[in-house]
Amino acid sequence: MNLGPFNSPIAVWLSLPQPLMLALLAIGGIAIGAAANHVITTWCWYPRPISPWVRLSEWKWDDEHRAIAEGLPPRSFWDRMPLIGWLRLRRETSLHGTGFWVRPLLIELGLAITIPVMHHCWIEGQLLPQSMPAPVIATFAPWMTLLFFVHAILLAMMVAATFIDFDERTIPDAITIPGTILGLVLASITPYVFPPGQMAAGISPVTLQHPLGLNSSWMTAGGLLTCLAIWTTWCFALADRRVIMRRGLSKAVEYFFARLTRHSSWKILAGIWIVGMIAISVVYKIGGFAWLGLASSLLGLAVGGGIVWSIRLVGSWAMQMEAMGFGDVTLMAMIGSFIGWQASIAAFFLAPLAAILIVIVQFATTRDRATPFGPYLCAGTVLTLIFWDEVYNDRLRMTVALMGDILPWLGITLLGLLGGMLLLSRWIKQRIYA
C-alpha cells in the first residue's frame, strides 16, 4: 500500500515491538492530556492559574489570593510532571478550590488508556467493513495507522474544546481555526487508498478518505469556484459581521463595516483568507488526489459547519434568543474538515444519543441542568469513528445513494419544520405565561 511520504515513518512505527509501541502510545496519551489541560485552563475566556506551567508569582491576584499564593511553595520540576504533578499540587487547594486537581488527573490518565486502545482498534480495522476477511484487513494496517494518528490529533483538540465548553459555554477560535486549517492540509497530503474499483466492490471510504460523490465536475473550474466560495464563506463567518437595522439600510451598512474592521484581528483573518485562496488554487493546479482530498475536506467543513449554523439561525429566529453558540459552528466545521461530509452528518445525528449520558453525568456531579452542545458534537464524532462501519456502510451509505440530489432539499424541509415547531412552542409559552 502506497502512502507516499508517510511510507517510511509508518513502516518504522509498525516494525516496533508491541510492548514498546504500547508504552510510547501511553506516554503520548499522557502528553496529549497534559497539553489539553494547559489549553483548558489558559486558552479559555477566564484563564485560571491551575496549569503547573503557569507561575503563581506572575499572576494578577486580588489581595486575599495574593497572600495565599505567596504562602505556597513555588512550583518545581516534579510539579510539572503529568499525573504525579497533580497529586503534588493538591497543596494548592486553598488557592484553586477543593478537588481542582481531580479532573486534570483523570484527563491525563484517561488519554493514557484511550490512545493505546484506540490504536489497537484502528489497526484491527475498526473503521473497515467487518465483512472483509482478516488477511485483507491486515493489508490496510499502514493506512489505518496513519488514520489513527490523524484522529488522535482531532481527539486532542476535541478534548480541550469539550472541557472549555463545559466550564464557560464557549469554544475558543484559537482551537477551531488552526484545527480547521490543519484538517484541510492533512486532507490534501493524505494518499488515496481506495481506488474506485475497490469502492464498487463494497469497500466504502473510511473517514479522512475522499468520500463518494465527488465526480468529475469537481475537477473543473466549477469545482474550484465552489471550494473558493466555501473558504470565503468560512472566513467571512469568523468576522464580526453583525447587522443592525434600527436606523435604516445605509446606517446598517456603515455599522457593518465599522464593526468588521473595529478590531485589528480582521487583518489576520484577511491574511488567512488570501493565503487560503492562493493555496486552494495551487492545489487545484496540482490536481489529482491532492485536489480531491482538499475538495472533500472543504465539503466536510461546509456540511459540518453548515448544519449547525443553519439550525442556529433558524432556532434563534424562531425562539428570539440564541439557540446555539457560534463556537459550535466553528467546532463542527473543524470536525468536518477532518472526517468529511458523510461522517459529519452521522456525528451530528448521533450527538443527541451521546447527550443523554453526558447530561446525566453532569447533573449528577454538578446539579447543572444547562449543558453546552459542543461536548455532544465531540461525543457524536467519537461514536461515528468507533462505529463507522455500522453507521455508514450499513445505514448512511444506502440512504445517501437512494436520496441523491433530494438530500439537500430534505435538509431544507427539516429546517423549515424545526423552525415552525420552535415558533409554535414560543407562541404557546407566550400565551400560557403572559
Short mmCIF file of C-alpha atoms in Angstrom, two decimals:
data_model
loop_
_atom_site.label_atom_id
_atom_site.label_comp_id
_atom_site.label_asym_id
_atom_site.label_seq_id
_atom_site.Cartn_x
_atom_site.Cartn_y
_atom_site.Cartn_z
CA MET A 1 0.00 0.00 0.00
CA ASN A 2 1.49 3.28 -1.13
CA LEU A 3 1.22 6.05 1.47
CA GLY A 4 3.52 8.45 -0.35
CA PRO A 5 5.70 10.48 2.07
CA PHE A 6 4.26 8.54 5.01
CA ASN A 7 5.60 5.15 3.84
CA SER A 8 8.88 5.18 5.77
CA PRO A 9 7.63 6.61 9.10
CA ILE A 10 4.65 4.22 9.16
CA ALA A 11 6.85 1.25 8.30
CA VAL A 12 9.27 2.13 11.12
CA TRP A 13 6.37 2.51 13.55
CA LEU A 14 4.82 -0.86 12.64
CA SER A 15 8.19 -2.58 12.99
CA LEU A 16 8.46 -1.64 16.68
CA PRO A 17 7.95 -4.37 19.30
CA GLN A 18 4.40 -4.25 20.62
CA PRO A 19 5.35 -3.56 24.28
CA LEU A 20 7.47 -0.60 23.19
CA MET A 21 4.68 0.63 20.91
CA LEU A 22 2.12 0.47 23.72
CA ALA A 23 4.47 2.26 26.11
CA LEU A 24 5.07 5.06 23.59
CA LEU A 25 1.34 5.35 22.96
CA ALA A 26 0.61 5.59 26.69
CA ILE A 27 3.29 8.26 27.12
CA GLY A 28 1.89 10.07 24.10
CA GLY A 29 -1.60 9.91 25.61
CA ILE A 30 -0.33 11.42 28.85
CA ALA A 31 1.46 14.17 26.89
CA ILE A 32 -1.72 14.91 24.91
CA GLY A 33 -3.66 15.07 28.17
CA ALA A 34 -1.11 17.43 29.71
CA ALA A 35 -1.27 19.72 26.68
CA ALA A 36 -5.07 19.62 26.75
CA ASN A 37 -5.10 20.51 30.45
CA HIS A 38 -2.87 23.51 29.81
CA VAL A 39 -5.12 24.68 26.98
CA ILE A 40 -8.28 24.15 29.04
CA THR A 41 -7.11 26.43 31.84
CA THR A 42 -5.21 29.08 29.85
CA TRP A 43 -6.94 29.44 26.46
CA CYS A 44 -10.38 29.98 27.92
CA TRP A 45 -12.13 33.35 28.30
CA TYR A 46 -11.36 33.47 32.02
CA PRO A 47 -7.97 31.78 32.50
CA ARG A 48 -7.11 30.17 35.82
CA PRO A 49 -3.56 29.52 37.05
CA ILE A 50 -4.22 25.82 37.62
CA SER A 51 -1.80 24.64 34.94
CA PRO A 52 1.57 23.73 36.50
CA TRP A 53 3.24 25.64 33.66
CA VAL A 54 1.86 28.94 34.96
CA ARG A 55 3.89 30.85 37.55
CA LEU A 56 1.76 31.83 40.51
CA SER A 57 4.01 34.79 41.30
CA GLU A 58 3.28 36.39 37.90
CA TRP A 59 -0.50 36.06 38.13
CA LYS A 60 -2.70 39.09 38.83
CA TRP A 61 -4.29 38.27 42.18
CA ASP A 62 -6.55 40.22 44.47
CA ASP A 63 -5.14 40.90 47.95
CA GLU A 64 -6.69 37.82 49.57
CA HIS A 65 -5.49 35.33 46.94
CA ARG A 66 -2.10 37.03 46.64
CA ALA A 67 -1.47 36.34 50.29
CA ILE A 68 -2.42 32.69 49.83
CA ALA A 69 -0.23 32.35 46.73
CA GLU A 70 2.77 33.89 48.47
CA GLY A 71 2.39 31.41 51.29
CA LEU A 72 2.61 28.40 48.95
CA PRO A 73 5.93 26.84 47.90
CA PRO A 74 7.00 27.64 44.32
CA ARG A 75 6.22 25.08 41.65
CA SER A 76 9.08 22.74 40.88
CA PHE A 77 10.09 20.35 38.11
CA TRP A 78 8.18 17.49 39.73
CA ASP A 79 5.01 19.57 39.90
CA ARG A 80 5.09 19.77 36.12
CA MET A 81 5.30 16.01 35.67
CA PRO A 82 2.00 14.63 34.33
CA LEU A 83 -0.09 12.56 36.76
CA ILE A 84 2.45 12.84 39.60
CA GLY A 85 2.39 16.64 39.45
CA TRP A 86 -1.36 16.83 40.06
CA LEU A 87 -1.01 14.73 43.21
CA ARG A 88 1.69 17.09 44.44
CA LEU A 89 -0.37 20.20 43.56
CA ARG A 90 -3.09 19.19 45.99
CA ARG A 91 -1.29 21.53 48.37
CA GLU A 92 -2.79 24.46 46.38
CA THR A 93 -6.38 23.55 47.28
CA SER A 94 -6.74 26.70 49.36
CA LEU A 95 -5.99 28.75 46.24
CA HIS A 96 -7.88 26.91 43.48
CA GLY A 97 -10.65 25.12 45.35
CA THR A 98 -11.26 21.61 46.63
CA GLY A 99 -10.65 18.84 44.11
CA PHE A 100 -9.33 21.13 41.35
CA TRP A 101 -6.64 18.55 40.56
CA VAL A 102 -9.01 15.58 40.07
CA ARG A 103 -10.29 16.37 36.58
CA PRO A 104 -6.87 17.16 35.05
CA LEU A 105 -5.51 13.96 36.56
CA LEU A 106 -8.38 11.92 35.11
CA ILE A 107 -7.96 13.54 31.67
CA GLU A 108 -4.30 12.57 31.50
CA LEU A 109 -4.95 9.09 32.87
CA GLY A 110 -7.93 8.60 30.56
CA LEU A 111 -5.95 9.53 27.45
CA ALA A 112 -3.07 7.32 28.57
CA ILE A 113 -5.54 4.44 28.33
CA THR A 114 -7.64 5.67 25.40
CA ILE A 115 -4.81 6.29 22.92
CA PRO A 116 -3.36 2.72 23.06
CA VAL A 117 -6.86 1.18 22.93
CA MET A 118 -7.77 3.42 20.01
CA HIS A 119 -4.57 2.42 18.18
CA HIS A 120 -5.37 -1.27 18.65
CA CYS A 121 -8.93 -0.84 17.35
CA TRP A 122 -7.82 1.13 14.31
CA ILE A 123 -5.08 -1.36 13.43
CA GLU A 124 -7.59 -4.20 13.74
CA GLY A 125 -9.77 -2.50 11.13
CA GLN A 126 -12.48 -0.97 13.31
CA LEU A 127 -13.37 1.54 10.60
CA LEU A 128 -13.34 -1.03 7.78
CA PRO A 129 -16.25 -3.26 6.76
CA GLN A 130 -16.23 -6.16 9.21
CA SER A 131 -17.28 -8.50 6.42
CA MET A 132 -13.79 -8.21 4.97
CA PRO A 133 -11.55 -11.24 5.61
CA ALA A 134 -8.91 -10.76 8.30
CA PRO A 135 -5.98 -11.12 5.86
CA VAL A 136 -7.43 -8.31 3.74
CA ILE A 137 -7.94 -6.09 6.79
CA ALA A 138 -4.31 -6.73 7.74
CA THR A 139 -3.15 -5.25 4.44
CA PHE A 140 -4.71 -1.94 5.46
CA ALA A 141 -2.66 -1.69 8.68
CA PRO A 142 -0.38 1.08 7.31
CA TRP A 143 -3.35 3.19 6.21
CA MET A 144 -5.21 2.63 9.48
CA THR A 145 -2.06 3.63 11.37
CA LEU A 146 -1.91 6.94 9.52
CA LEU A 147 -5.62 7.38 10.13
CA PHE A 148 -5.11 6.74 13.85
CA PHE A 149 -2.50 9.49 14.22
CA VAL A 150 -4.73 11.98 12.41
CA HIS A 151 -7.72 11.07 14.57
CA ALA A 152 -5.56 11.31 17.70
CA ILE A 153 -4.84 14.94 16.76
CA LEU A 154 -8.55 15.57 16.31
CA LEU A 155 -9.30 13.87 19.64
CA ALA A 156 -6.81 16.10 21.47
CA MET A 157 -8.46 19.25 20.11
CA MET A 158 -11.94 17.94 20.91
CA VAL A 159 -10.94 17.16 24.50
CA ALA A 160 -9.70 20.71 25.03
CA ALA A 161 -12.77 22.23 23.34
CA THR A 162 -15.15 19.99 25.32
CA PHE A 163 -13.96 20.95 28.77
CA ILE A 164 -13.65 24.65 27.98
CA ASP A 165 -17.24 24.49 26.72
CA PHE A 166 -18.30 22.74 29.92
CA ASP A 167 -16.63 25.46 32.01
CA GLU A 168 -17.59 28.59 30.10
CA ARG A 169 -20.14 27.71 27.39
CA THR A 170 -17.64 28.90 24.79
CA ILE A 171 -15.22 27.27 22.38
CA PRO A 172 -12.09 29.32 21.59
CA ASP A 173 -11.30 30.18 17.98
CA ALA A 174 -7.68 29.51 18.92
CA ILE A 175 -8.57 25.81 18.81
CA THR A 176 -11.05 25.59 15.95
CA ILE A 177 -9.47 27.93 13.39
CA PRO A 178 -5.97 26.35 13.37
CA GLY A 179 -7.65 22.95 13.71
CA THR A 180 -9.73 23.52 10.57
CA ILE A 181 -6.71 24.65 8.58
CA LEU A 182 -4.77 21.60 9.80
CA GLY A 183 -7.62 19.33 8.70
CA LEU A 184 -7.56 20.85 5.21
CA VAL A 185 -3.78 20.42 4.96
CA LEU A 186 -3.90 16.79 6.08
CA ALA A 187 -6.64 16.01 3.60
CA SER A 188 -4.50 17.49 0.81
CA ILE A 189 -1.46 15.35 1.58
CA THR A 190 -3.25 12.13 2.52
CA PRO A 191 -2.89 9.49 -0.21
CA TYR A 192 -5.90 7.98 -1.95
CA VAL A 193 -6.09 4.40 -0.67
CA PHE A 194 -9.39 3.15 -2.08
CA PRO A 195 -9.46 3.21 -5.89
CA PRO A 196 -12.94 3.40 -7.47
CA GLY A 197 -12.87 -0.30 -8.31
CA GLN A 198 -12.45 -1.25 -4.67
CA MET A 199 -15.30 1.03 -3.64
CA ALA A 200 -17.55 -0.59 -6.24
CA ALA A 201 -16.66 -3.95 -4.73
CA GLY A 202 -18.12 -2.88 -1.39
CA ILE A 203 -15.24 -1.17 0.42
CA SER A 204 -16.68 2.19 1.33
CA PRO A 205 -14.38 5.05 2.28
CA VAL A 206 -13.40 5.42 5.90
CA THR A 207 -13.16 8.83 7.48
CA LEU A 208 -10.35 11.06 6.18
CA GLN A 209 -10.76 9.28 2.83
CA HIS A 210 -12.06 11.03 -0.25
CA PRO A 211 -15.81 10.44 0.03
CA LEU A 212 -18.13 9.14 -2.62
CA GLY A 213 -19.99 11.74 -4.64
CA LEU A 214 -17.04 13.82 -5.85
CA ASN A 215 -17.49 13.22 -9.55
CA SER A 216 -15.53 14.64 -12.47
CA SER A 217 -17.24 18.02 -12.17
CA TRP A 218 -15.11 18.72 -9.08
CA MET A 219 -12.04 18.61 -11.30
CA THR A 220 -13.34 21.52 -13.39
CA ALA A 221 -13.31 25.29 -12.84
CA GLY A 222 -16.76 24.92 -11.29
CA GLY A 223 -15.33 22.71 -8.56
CA LEU A 224 -12.60 25.27 -7.89
CA LEU A 225 -15.13 28.11 -7.64
CA THR A 226 -17.25 26.05 -5.24
CA CYS A 227 -14.25 25.39 -2.98
CA LEU A 228 -13.20 29.04 -3.07
CA ALA A 229 -16.75 30.02 -2.14
CA ILE A 230 -16.74 27.61 0.81
CA TRP A 231 -13.42 29.01 2.02
CA THR A 232 -14.63 32.62 1.61
CA THR A 233 -17.86 31.90 3.49
CA TRP A 234 -15.95 30.28 6.35
CA CYS A 235 -13.56 33.24 6.66
CA PHE A 236 -16.42 35.72 6.45
CA ALA A 237 -18.36 33.82 9.12
CA LEU A 238 -15.43 34.24 11.52
CA ALA A 239 -15.56 38.04 11.20
CA ASP A 240 -17.59 40.37 13.41
CA ARG A 241 -20.39 40.80 10.91
CA ARG A 242 -23.44 41.78 12.98
CA VAL A 243 -26.09 43.78 11.10
CA ILE A 244 -28.09 46.43 13.00
CA MET A 245 -31.11 47.67 11.03
CA ARG A 246 -32.67 50.02 13.61
CA ARG A 247 -31.52 53.17 11.77
CA GLY A 248 -32.08 52.14 8.18
CA LEU A 249 -30.13 50.39 5.47
CA SER A 250 -27.41 52.99 4.94
CA LYS A 251 -26.55 53.13 8.63
CA ALA A 252 -26.69 49.34 8.80
CA VAL A 253 -24.06 49.10 6.05
CA GLU A 254 -21.94 51.75 7.78
CA TYR A 255 -22.13 49.97 11.14
CA PHE A 256 -21.48 46.63 9.48
CA PHE A 257 -18.13 47.68 8.01
CA ALA A 258 -17.23 49.63 11.16
CA ARG A 259 -17.69 46.51 13.29
CA LEU A 260 -15.91 44.39 10.68
CA THR A 261 -12.74 46.47 11.00
CA ARG A 262 -13.06 47.54 14.63
CA HIS A 263 -10.51 45.05 15.92
CA SER A 264 -7.10 44.57 14.35
CA SER A 265 -7.80 40.83 14.14
CA TRP A 266 -9.60 41.45 10.83
CA LYS A 267 -6.17 41.91 9.24
CA ILE A 268 -5.12 38.43 10.39
CA LEU A 269 -8.40 37.00 9.12
CA ALA A 270 -7.96 38.77 5.78
CA GLY A 271 -4.45 37.33 5.54
CA ILE A 272 -5.76 33.82 6.26
CA TRP A 273 -8.38 34.27 3.55
CA ILE A 274 -5.86 35.47 0.93
CA VAL A 275 -3.33 32.73 1.71
CA GLY A 276 -6.10 30.15 1.64
CA MET A 277 -7.41 31.34 -1.73
CA ILE A 278 -3.91 31.06 -3.19
CA ALA A 279 -3.27 27.65 -1.60
CA ILE A 280 -6.58 26.23 -2.85
CA SER A 281 -5.83 27.46 -6.36
CA VAL A 282 -2.35 25.90 -6.25
CA VAL A 283 -3.70 22.52 -5.12
CA TYR A 284 -6.30 22.72 -7.90
CA LYS A 285 -3.49 23.22 -10.41
CA ILE A 286 -1.68 20.20 -8.96
CA GLY A 287 -4.90 18.23 -9.37
CA GLY A 288 -5.23 14.52 -8.84
CA PHE A 289 -5.81 13.02 -5.42
CA ALA A 290 -4.44 16.10 -3.64
CA TRP A 291 -7.26 18.20 -5.07
CA LEU A 292 -9.90 15.55 -4.40
CA GLY A 293 -8.72 15.34 -0.80
CA LEU A 294 -8.85 19.11 -0.31
CA ALA A 295 -12.24 19.39 -2.01
CA SER A 296 -13.58 16.59 0.18
CA SER A 297 -12.30 18.32 3.31
CA LEU A 298 -13.79 21.67 2.28
CA LEU A 299 -17.10 19.95 1.58
CA GLY A 300 -16.94 18.39 5.04
CA LEU A 301 -16.27 21.83 6.50
CA ALA A 302 -19.26 23.25 4.65
CA VAL A 303 -21.68 20.46 5.60
CA GLY A 304 -20.49 20.10 9.21
CA GLY A 305 -20.47 23.82 9.96
CA GLY A 306 -23.46 24.49 7.71
CA ILE A 307 -25.77 22.10 9.56
CA VAL A 308 -25.10 23.71 12.93
CA TRP A 309 -25.11 27.25 11.52
CA SER A 310 -28.47 26.67 9.82
CA ILE A 311 -30.04 25.32 12.99
CA ARG A 312 -28.54 28.22 14.95
CA LEU A 313 -30.09 30.78 12.56
CA VAL A 314 -33.49 29.08 12.38
CA GLY A 315 -33.64 28.40 16.12
CA SER A 316 -32.56 31.92 17.07
CA TRP A 317 -35.16 33.42 14.73
CA ALA A 318 -37.97 31.18 16.00
CA MET A 319 -37.20 31.49 19.72
CA GLN A 320 -35.99 35.13 19.66
CA MET A 321 -32.90 34.09 21.61
CA GLU A 322 -29.56 32.48 20.83
CA ALA A 323 -30.32 28.84 20.14
CA MET A 324 -26.74 27.66 19.75
CA GLY A 325 -23.35 29.29 20.20
CA PHE A 326 -21.24 30.16 17.17
CA GLY A 327 -18.42 28.17 18.75
CA ASP A 328 -20.47 25.06 17.98
CA VAL A 329 -20.47 26.10 14.32
CA THR A 330 -16.70 26.51 14.14
CA LEU A 331 -16.19 23.29 16.11
CA MET A 332 -18.32 21.25 13.72
CA ALA A 333 -16.62 22.91 10.74
CA MET A 334 -13.26 21.78 12.14
CA ILE A 335 -14.57 18.26 12.70
CA GLY A 336 -15.99 18.20 9.16
CA SER A 337 -12.63 19.16 7.68
CA PHE A 338 -11.16 16.05 9.32
CA ILE A 339 -13.88 13.45 8.74
CA GLY A 340 -15.74 14.56 5.60
CA TRP A 341 -19.36 15.36 4.93
CA GLN A 342 -20.88 11.90 5.38
CA ALA A 343 -19.31 11.43 8.80
CA SER A 344 -20.29 15.00 9.76
CA ILE A 345 -23.95 14.18 9.13
CA ALA A 346 -23.65 10.98 11.16
CA ALA A 347 -21.83 12.75 14.01
CA PHE A 348 -24.50 15.45 14.23
CA PHE A 349 -27.37 12.98 14.46
CA LEU A 350 -25.51 10.78 16.95
CA ALA A 351 -24.82 13.77 19.20
CA PRO A 352 -28.24 13.64 20.95
CA LEU A 353 -27.65 9.98 21.84
CA ALA A 354 -24.34 10.88 23.44
CA ALA A 355 -26.02 13.85 25.15
CA ILE A 356 -28.20 11.55 27.24
CA LEU A 357 -25.22 10.09 29.08
CA ILE A 358 -23.38 13.42 29.31
CA VAL A 359 -26.40 15.23 30.77
CA ILE A 360 -26.90 12.52 33.40
CA VAL A 361 -23.23 12.55 34.43
CA GLN A 362 -23.01 16.36 34.54
CA PHE A 363 -26.22 16.73 36.54
CA ALA A 364 -25.09 14.04 38.99
CA THR A 365 -21.76 15.80 39.55
CA THR A 366 -22.69 19.49 39.31
CA ARG A 367 -26.52 19.65 39.56
CA ASP A 368 -26.37 21.90 36.49
CA ARG A 369 -29.23 21.31 34.04
CA ALA A 370 -27.85 23.69 31.40
CA THR A 371 -25.33 21.90 29.21
CA PRO A 372 -23.44 23.13 26.14
CA PHE A 373 -23.82 21.43 22.77
CA GLY A 374 -20.14 21.26 21.86
CA PRO A 375 -19.38 18.21 24.01
CA TYR A 376 -22.31 16.39 22.38
CA LEU A 377 -20.88 17.07 18.93
CA CYS A 378 -17.49 15.76 20.03
CA ALA A 379 -19.07 12.66 21.57
CA GLY A 380 -21.13 12.09 18.42
CA THR A 381 -17.92 12.31 16.40
CA VAL A 382 -16.23 9.71 18.60
CA LEU A 383 -19.22 7.39 18.20
CA THR A 384 -19.09 7.91 14.44
CA LEU A 385 -15.41 6.98 14.31
CA ILE A 386 -15.76 3.91 16.52
CA PHE A 387 -18.86 2.55 14.78
CA TRP A 388 -18.09 3.82 11.29
CA ASP A 389 -18.82 0.50 9.60
CA GLU A 390 -22.25 0.18 11.21
CA VAL A 391 -23.09 3.88 10.91
CA TYR A 392 -22.05 4.43 7.31
CA ASN A 393 -21.60 1.15 5.47
CA ASP A 394 -24.72 -0.47 6.94
CA ARG A 395 -27.04 2.56 7.05
CA LEU A 396 -25.99 6.02 5.87
CA ARG A 397 -24.39 4.90 2.60
CA MET A 398 -27.62 3.40 1.28
CA THR A 399 -29.63 6.42 2.41
CA VAL A 400 -27.29 8.81 0.61
CA ALA A 401 -27.30 6.64 -2.51
CA LEU A 402 -31.11 6.42 -2.64
CA MET A 403 -31.80 10.09 -1.94
CA GLY A 404 -29.03 11.56 -4.07
CA ASP A 405 -29.93 15.13 -5.06
CA ILE A 406 -33.03 15.01 -2.84
CA LEU A 407 -30.89 15.04 0.33
CA PRO A 408 -30.24 18.84 0.40
CA TRP A 409 -33.94 19.56 -0.19
CA LEU A 410 -34.84 17.16 2.61
CA GLY A 411 -32.48 19.06 4.90
CA ILE A 412 -34.11 22.38 3.98
CA THR A 413 -37.56 20.88 4.62
CA LEU A 414 -36.50 19.60 8.03
CA LEU A 415 -35.08 23.02 8.89
CA GLY A 416 -38.43 24.59 7.99
CA LEU A 417 -40.29 22.10 10.15
CA LEU A 418 -37.89 22.75 13.04
CA GLY A 419 -38.41 26.50 12.73
CA GLY A 420 -42.18 26.04 12.66
CA MET A 421 -42.16 23.80 15.74
CA LEU A 422 -39.97 26.21 17.71
CA LEU A 423 -42.10 29.17 16.62
CA LEU A 424 -45.26 27.36 17.73
CA SER A 425 -43.60 26.44 21.03
CA ARG A 426 -42.67 30.08 21.69
CA TRP A 427 -46.20 31.22 20.81
CA ILE A 428 -47.75 28.70 23.22
CA LYS A 429 -45.38 29.71 26.04
CA GLN A 430 -46.20 33.38 25.49
CA ARG A 431 -49.92 32.66 25.73
CA ILE A 432 -49.58 30.49 28.84
CA TYR A 433 -47.16 32.68 30.80
CA ALA A 434 -48.34 36.08 29.57
#
